[in-house]
Amino acid sequence: ETGVTQTPRHLVMGMTNKKSLKCEQHLGHNAMYWYKQSAKKPLELMFVYNFKEQTENNSVPSRFSPECPNSSHLFLHLHTLQPEDSALYLCASSQSAGEPADTQYFGPGTRLTVL
Amino acid sequence: ILNVEQSPQSLHVQEGDSTNFTCSFPSSNFYALHWYRWETAKSPEALFVMTLNGDEKKKGRISATLNTKEGYSYLYIKGSQPEDSATYLCALWRDDKIIFGKGTRLHILP
């Protein structure tokens, strides 16, 4: 166990649905991240939150909307997704963002399928 | 475009044999390189973080070296075991974020 949990582990949704992914870290970290892993592509950074403030939006479409109510919780709200958004979505946390040598601790991911 | 390249993409190794694979990256403005192990259906797990040219880190049968001047890192596994089967990711710190390679998928054959 890495101390980072994600729910749900699997999600199937239609293009008109609204759903949310949840991430929680029990490590006392101040930075949290959303990554996307598509088939045959490297992990792609989507969003970074540092001390609850969004510090990075890596050109992510507005149909993905992150929320960080506190340093332990991170959500990814999904709305009118496209089939090409089907992927594994990973959450991670670290002591703080912006430190090159800080290790990121990952959750197990949510496997999302958009029909 | 910043590329972190890993080779080979996939590797089959007989149990008990030793193996190694490579992570290549642009050598300019180096700060840190991370190695992760990612087993199927589990979370990526941190192995090493390397910051200095010539760094060598070791964790049990796994070790890693770093050459920042020429822009590469090697990961070595000695005496492969079935539990070593996983995808090994390297990630370069650049522009205030981590850039991941596609990984090397290691299969250990019994």
Short mmCIF file of C-alpha atoms in Angstrom, two decimals, chain B residues 38-74:
data_model
loop_
_atom_site.label_atom_id
_atom_site.label_comp_id
_atom_site.label_asym_id
_atom_site.label_seq_id
_atom_site.Cartn_x
_atom_site.Cartn_y
_atom_site.Cartn_z
CA TRP B 38 4.84 -0.73 -11.91
CA GLU B 39 3.35 -4.17 -11.46
CA THR B 40 0.11 -5.00 -13.23
CA ALA B 41 -3.01 -3.89 -11.33
CA LYS B 42 -0.91 -2.16 -8.68
CA SER B 43 0.38 1.37 -8.06
CA PRO B 44 3.69 2.54 -9.51
CA GLU B 45 6.28 2.19 -6.76
CA ALA B 46 9.31 4.44 -6.39
CA LEU B 47 12.68 2.69 -6.70
CA PHE B 48 15.28 5.43 -6.86
CA VAL B 49 15.74 9.15 -7.22
CA MET B 50 19.08 10.19 -8.67
CA THR B 51 20.44 13.70 -8.68
CA LEU B 52 24.24 13.65 -9.14
CA ASN B 53 26.35 12.62 -12.13
CA GLY B 54 27.95 9.29 -11.34
CA ASP B 55 25.27 8.40 -8.76
CA GLU B 56 24.84 4.71 -8.15
CA LYS B 57 21.90 3.51 -6.07
CA LYS B 58 21.11 -0.02 -4.93
CA LYS B 59 18.06 -1.73 -3.47
CA GLY B 60 18.50 -5.47 -3.00
CA ARG B 61 19.17 -7.00 -6.42
CA ILE B 62 18.28 -3.81 -8.29
CA SER B 63 20.72 -1.00 -8.92
CA ALA B 64 20.85 2.11 -11.08
CA THR B 65 23.55 4.39 -12.44
CA LEU B 66 23.37 7.92 -13.77
CA ASN B 67 25.39 9.82 -16.39
CA THR B 68 24.06 13.36 -16.65
CA LYS B 69 26.74 14.56 -19.07
CA GLU B 70 25.71 12.11 -21.77
CA GLY B 71 22.06 11.87 -20.68
CA TYR B 72 21.42 8.27 -19.69
CA SER B 73 20.66 6.04 -16.74
CA TYR B 74 20.88 2.26 -16.54
#
